Structures are given as C-alpha cells and as structure tokens.
C-alpha cells in the first residue's frame, strides 16, 4: 500500500493550458510502478509506429465497445489504430480465478491484446499506473496517478505515433461516470491540445520526437437518440445537447476478411475479457435491423468535417481520411474559435476562422459563417489565396439576436470555399442571460468546471449536474453563485422554485453590484418540510427533485435547471445489549428497521427474489448493524481465500462516512461481508469480511482488527442474516453524530459464475457505492462527537511492472526498447543458453554482463506458466535457473510455443531483456 502522493510545486494548470508556462516532468513522476517509458513507447520513439487513430482509456476493456468500428475502419480504409491503457486494470474483479494485483494485471493485459487484435490493432501502450479501486472521483484519480507523469507519457506516445484522430472516453463529471474514465479522457484532451506545443514536455525532443497536433478528438459514446440497423447512420442521431455533432459506424457491416459481421467479431472481442465476467454477455442481435451503431461525439476538430450521415467512416473524413469529393485538399486545417463560450443576447463577441494550406495553396479562399436566425455577422470574409504551408484568419463580429432564447445550446458553422473545394467546421456555444445564478456546485464538480474553463472546452459542461443532497426532514444552507457575463457591473433578481415539501429561505433575493465578468455569492437555506416525500430513487426522475433558479438582469431572464437529491435519514437509538452472533434478539436493536430492498443497479427483482431490512444501534464504543436478507437463490459461495470483490456474489456492504462530508470514498469506511465461504475441502468456512474501495481497503486483520462480524444462513436456503460491530476508533475520522453518512447495500447473485445480477439498498442511485454525498444520513443523538482528525488514504500499490510481464519482456527483447521505459542496457547484456525442458520443469543458464536483479518467466503465448525465483546476479557471471511450469494449453503438442523471457534490472533502474525457446 502507498499513501496518495503529495503535490509538488508546479506551474498552475491555467497557465500551462493557456500557454503561459512550460510544462516539464521535472519534480517527480507520480505513482508509477517504474521509470519513464514503457517498451511500446520507446518503440514508438524509435519511429517504428505510425497510427491513424489512437484510443485513450483507463483500463483494459474500456475500448471494447468501439472495436467493431475500429475493425471495419482497418479492413475497409486501411486505418491503423492503437490503444493507450493507463492501467492494467488489476484493481478490478476476477470472474475466472483467484489472481489479483499484478498477476491479474498481466492477465488483463493479455485479454486486451487478444480482444483488440481481432479489430486489427497491434499496438497497445500500457502506462503502468495503478488501478486502485472503483471511484467516481477524477480528482482522487489524478492525485493517485500523478498528473504530470501520466500526461507526459500520453503526450510522448501521441508525438511518437502521430495519430490524426484521438478517441477517448467521457471526460465529464456526469452521474455515474467512473473517475478513472473521466481522468483518462481529461488527459487525452490535454494531450490533444498540448502535444503540438514546444513548451510542453520539451525533454521529449531530446529523444528525437517533435511537436504534433492531432486533427480531431472524439468521445466514444453519445447522449441522445439514435436508431439501429443499416440505415441508422444515414438517418442521423438526435443529440440531447443540440450543439453536439455525433458520428456513427454500424456494427453489422459484413467483414469480407472474416466472413461474418463485425457485430459477431465484436462479440468475440467482448468474450476475450473473461476476468470481467463478459463471457456470459448476450450476443449481438442477428436481425440486421436490431444491430446497434457505435456512436462517437465530436469533442474538437482542427480540420474540415464530413456530414455525419454520409457513411460509417465519416468521423475520420478530413482527418485520417481525405474529405469526400469536392472537399478541401488533404491536410487542410480549418478551425473556428470564439472569445466566449457563453454569449449574451444583443452583446457582440468575436469569432475567428483560421485555415492553413497543407501541400498546395488554397486560391481565392472565402469564409461564410452560418448562425441562428436573427443573429448578425460583420467583418471581412475573404482570405485571398492561402499559400502552401501558410495560414490566414477571418475575424468576425457576431451579435446574437436581442430576443435569443437563453440557456440554449447553439452551433455556428464556418464554411471555407476556394477554387479547390470547400469544407466546414462547427463551434458549439451557449446563449445565457447577462447574469446567471444557481446553487454553487460541489467541490469535485467545481474542479471540473474550472478545468473546462481553463481548456476553453466549456461545451463539456452541458450535462454535468449541479446537485446537492438533503437529508429527509432536515435543513441545509447552500451558496448561490451569481455570475456576470458582461463588461459592466450588474445587479440581478434571483428566484428559487422547488417542489412542494421543500422550501428555500429566502426564495427570492436581489444580488447587487456583481462585478464585470465576476461572481458574487449569497446563501439560502433549504428545508425538507414534508418528511413523507420519497427518498433516493424511490422519488420521481431517478430521485432528483428539480430546483429552478431564475435570474433577471436588465429585463433579460436566465433559467438554470438544477437538482436536489433527498436521501433517507435514520435516527438510531442506543443499546448496551448487542452480542455479535448473527441473531437479532429482543432489546438488542431498539427502533425501526430501514428498508434495504430498493433496486439501484442491475436486473429487476421482486421482494421474494431479493429484499431486506437493516437495524442500526450504538453504544459508547461502536456502531452495530444487523442486516436481514431475503434471497430465493444462493449465488456462488466463494472460497475463503477469495474474500475480495464481494459484489460478484451474494454479499452486503455497510458504508460509513464519519462526518458526512466526503467527496470520495477515500475518506470513508466500507465493510464488505460474505455470509458464507468455502474451505479448501469444500466445507463451510463461515462468514468473511474486509474493507473495500475506501480509506484503507484490505483484510480486516490489517485494516480494522476491532471489527466483528457474524452470519446465519437459513436452511433450507431463503436468505441470510448478518451482524457487524464497527468500533468508532476503526473509522478514518471522528464521528459527527448529527450527520454521519450511512448506506447499506445488498448484492444479489442467482448464478454460479461469480457474477452478480442485482443491487439493492437503502439510499439508492446508480453508482452510489462510490458516491458518498448520496448516502443516507445517520444521526446518533446521545453519542459524543469525535475529533476531526482525518486519516490519510492508503492506496493499493498493485500495478504490474513491465520487468515482470512476459509480454513486455518478449517485446523488449525483439525491439531493443528498455523495459518499463527505463534505459536499455543493450541486446548483448543478457542472454539465455542451454535451455532444457523436461516434464513439468524447465532449466536454463542465463548470462549477464551487468549485475542486478534477474527475473525469468515461462510464457506460452497466452499465459505465464511459471517463474524462477528472483536472484541478484553479478556482472560477467552465468546463473542457472530451474523452476516448475504448468502444462501449456494443448498439452505436450503445444510445448513448442513455450518461451523463456528474462529481464535484468540494475541498481540504476536500467534494464535488459532476452528470450529463448523452451
């Protein structure tokens, strides 16, 4: 385990992203398992790879749903794609074995290489960052991974492989979006924007790399409505945000190379991710009309765009593929920018349209700007002849209509026409009132909004919710921020409208003297006056109560639609009678139970299938929780040595936020409990528990030795009872008795394949296990408050190292690139001789010209069969190794596939690699 790395002195993000400061890797590399470059990165630096498309994700399998598109782009348009995976996914579950940590990471690396290989992808760049646990927090992810270290590696790969198109995940802090996914996508956007700058990681240029600006960046996925079947792309996509531009590639395209549809090949790829339980995923439809489309949302483009309905490859046209007939010459750049994202009715702003000619001049270039009805455009639109390699810019003054509807997404379209063709690009904007006000966002959302502002990518804010939680029957004081979007100080009248049963005090107010382009903050108190209102997702609209903030300044109104989640509340009663034995006896748990039977994710369930109740009490020393679960079918009973990732089968999690103010689970306590486990002989080993995805996950003996658990399973099986005592001193902070965050959730499995089907609980929202602000409120009226002394999070240090990955070693031995990006000692430093394989053992002599740590592994092309004990070797000596190996798949007839892979790591971190047939 490692603590979260502390930040170091560095230029501000704003100064770096806006070009006001250089960005280098000096001052630390963050939480990586090893040095500066992975083998694939150094191969790229050597100029061996030239990509058209580069996918950037967080884990092996993140690229999965785009693979049918990548495959057909490769088959029909010769597009070479690669994948960056920031982690090896070793923090995820394992549905097929007991491996975890680095061992699981190596398995998932192999799964990914197999899956993407079906789509013709040969280049996978594992960046060796740690996959710590499931979180919805991008800031926590950034802190754990190390900001500059990961960004430097991504930009190095971009500069080395020079992809025209980057595809990534959703960077937005929308509800339920994995924090690792958000952060990987944010790094991808930063790389897209900064890889072409000479002041960003200039040390890369000492490696022979050059600045490079990709032409386009897309998000895999979309928000809105699109059809299925072969005509879906031509029919178009209706986005939720009107200014979004969405491209598609139909998965059902026939593959001449493979003799089947790409949807079937996608199924094959999906099944390759076996550790994630995806072998049981249902296949794609066979009816062509029902086969889905892979949709891609445009994030930004520096080149002319194709009509999204023009074909399955339209997302690439003008970037990695030439524009269609009549388009601008290949390589032409066409960019459109504005000096503001939010524009005000009747207030002028500046738009710049810039074009750069590539291999030939653009004669008699003329710009046309398409705007919404009633808007005006002024300025010179003629660019003359743009010479080869030169740029020209049209600066235009645009004035929105004075009656333009506010809180509306709009799209400006710039068209460049010249004698050699024409092309277009788009610019999304938002029309806002001169002053807009709303509830101030939570800290993590505010950080995201600041980041998009720094990048000039505020278009990503559109679907990010400003939501706060209010306990049932409670009050809460919140900030209201009024933002002035104009060049002069203004005042505004603000009115809050809430549903019946929730009030604001004051509901109307005047905010005076808001500075030009500044903000002013006032406070309101919200109260749930009707405690009978349904809580969590038992309420309408997925549990989000609408909050409307209407702002009027100088007669122009702006309406901001926000949300409030009403979470359940429990006032617990004390008890001195609790005995942890899995039985709830009279007097032990005074007070009413809470219902933990509401579905929050997965397949629908009836009360007979899966439901439950929980009781909570406390004494001076501890919190006590009793959970009764009704379950009609018992899932897999895991082995006692497989007490982890308990969501794979029937289990319960008890989640505690000691002070009710955590932004992520890194400051919480989460106890996962299995009602039964199996001993090695198949007999019951009883209840098992541990902490998971919290401040210090791991076995209770190490992380919370004072916790006690017990269980009782009905016979015949109709469910189970669990009981837990959690000492207050086991929590990561002192309690605030008036507002402890609490949730109790039940994972239900009705199968024997170590996969769960349904998740039910008390405070229920999608992804709630990683979102403590939406947990319920526990009040302990007679308990003493604890000191506010938060413990630092302890993060699992489970990343696989390249010196221990046979796949990486084999690659390094072939291309001469140092393992894990460390300096390469040369091909002659390490060699394997006298290999002899007999039965279940392999023997060899390894000669090393340098001293260091020697590792030797056996690999059969799919998995590691065995490894020798690590040894320290001296320079110029030979070392004999002998170790047991498993039989390769296919038995003795497959022994010819076995490869010995050896790595040497010296005291300075430099490496060497060698391979030999066994």
Tab-separated table of C-alpha atoms in Angstrom, residues 833-844 858 865 881-888 892 894-896 898-900 916-918:
chain	number	residue	atom	x	y	z
A	833	UNK	CA	21.599	-20.635	-23.055
A	834	UNK	CA	21.329	-24.389	-22.601
A	835	UNK	CA	17.554	-24.420	-22.292
A	836	UNK	CA	16.173	-27.812	-21.334
A	837	UNK	CA	12.510	-28.607	-20.754
A	838	UNK	CA	11.545	-31.931	-19.238
A	839	UNK	CA	8.206	-32.819	-17.712
A	840	UNK	CA	6.994	-30.021	-15.521
A	841	UNK	CA	10.341	-28.236	-15.157
A	842	UNK	CA	12.480	-26.016	-17.293
A	843	UNK	CA	16.186	-25.336	-16.811
A	844	UNK	CA	18.453	-22.772	-18.412
A	858	UNK	CA	7.884	-19.028	-18.971
A	865	UNK	CA	3.357	-20.946	-16.956
A	881	UNK	CA	17.733	-21.341	-13.127
A	882	UNK	CA	15.340	-24.221	-12.673
A	883	UNK	CA	11.655	-23.893	-11.957
A	884	UNK	CA	8.348	-25.712	-12.286
A	885	UNK	CA	5.991	-24.860	-15.101
A	886	UNK	CA	2.379	-25.668	-15.791
A	887	UNK	CA	1.458	-27.569	-18.918
A	888	UNK	CA	0.613	-25.241	-21.802
A	892	UNK	CA	2.668	-31.756	-24.958
A	894	UNK	CA	1.953	-27.194	-27.605
A	895	UNK	CA	5.280	-27.224	-25.778
A	896	UNK	CA	6.967	-25.720	-28.825
A	898	UNK	CA	6.834	-22.035	-24.648
A	899	UNK	CA	9.205	-19.073	-24.482
A	900	UNK	CA	11.574	-18.190	-21.660
A	916	UNK	CA	14.718	-18.238	-25.857
A	917	UNK	CA	12.557	-21.124	-26.997
A	918	UNK	CA	11.984	-23.762	-24.368
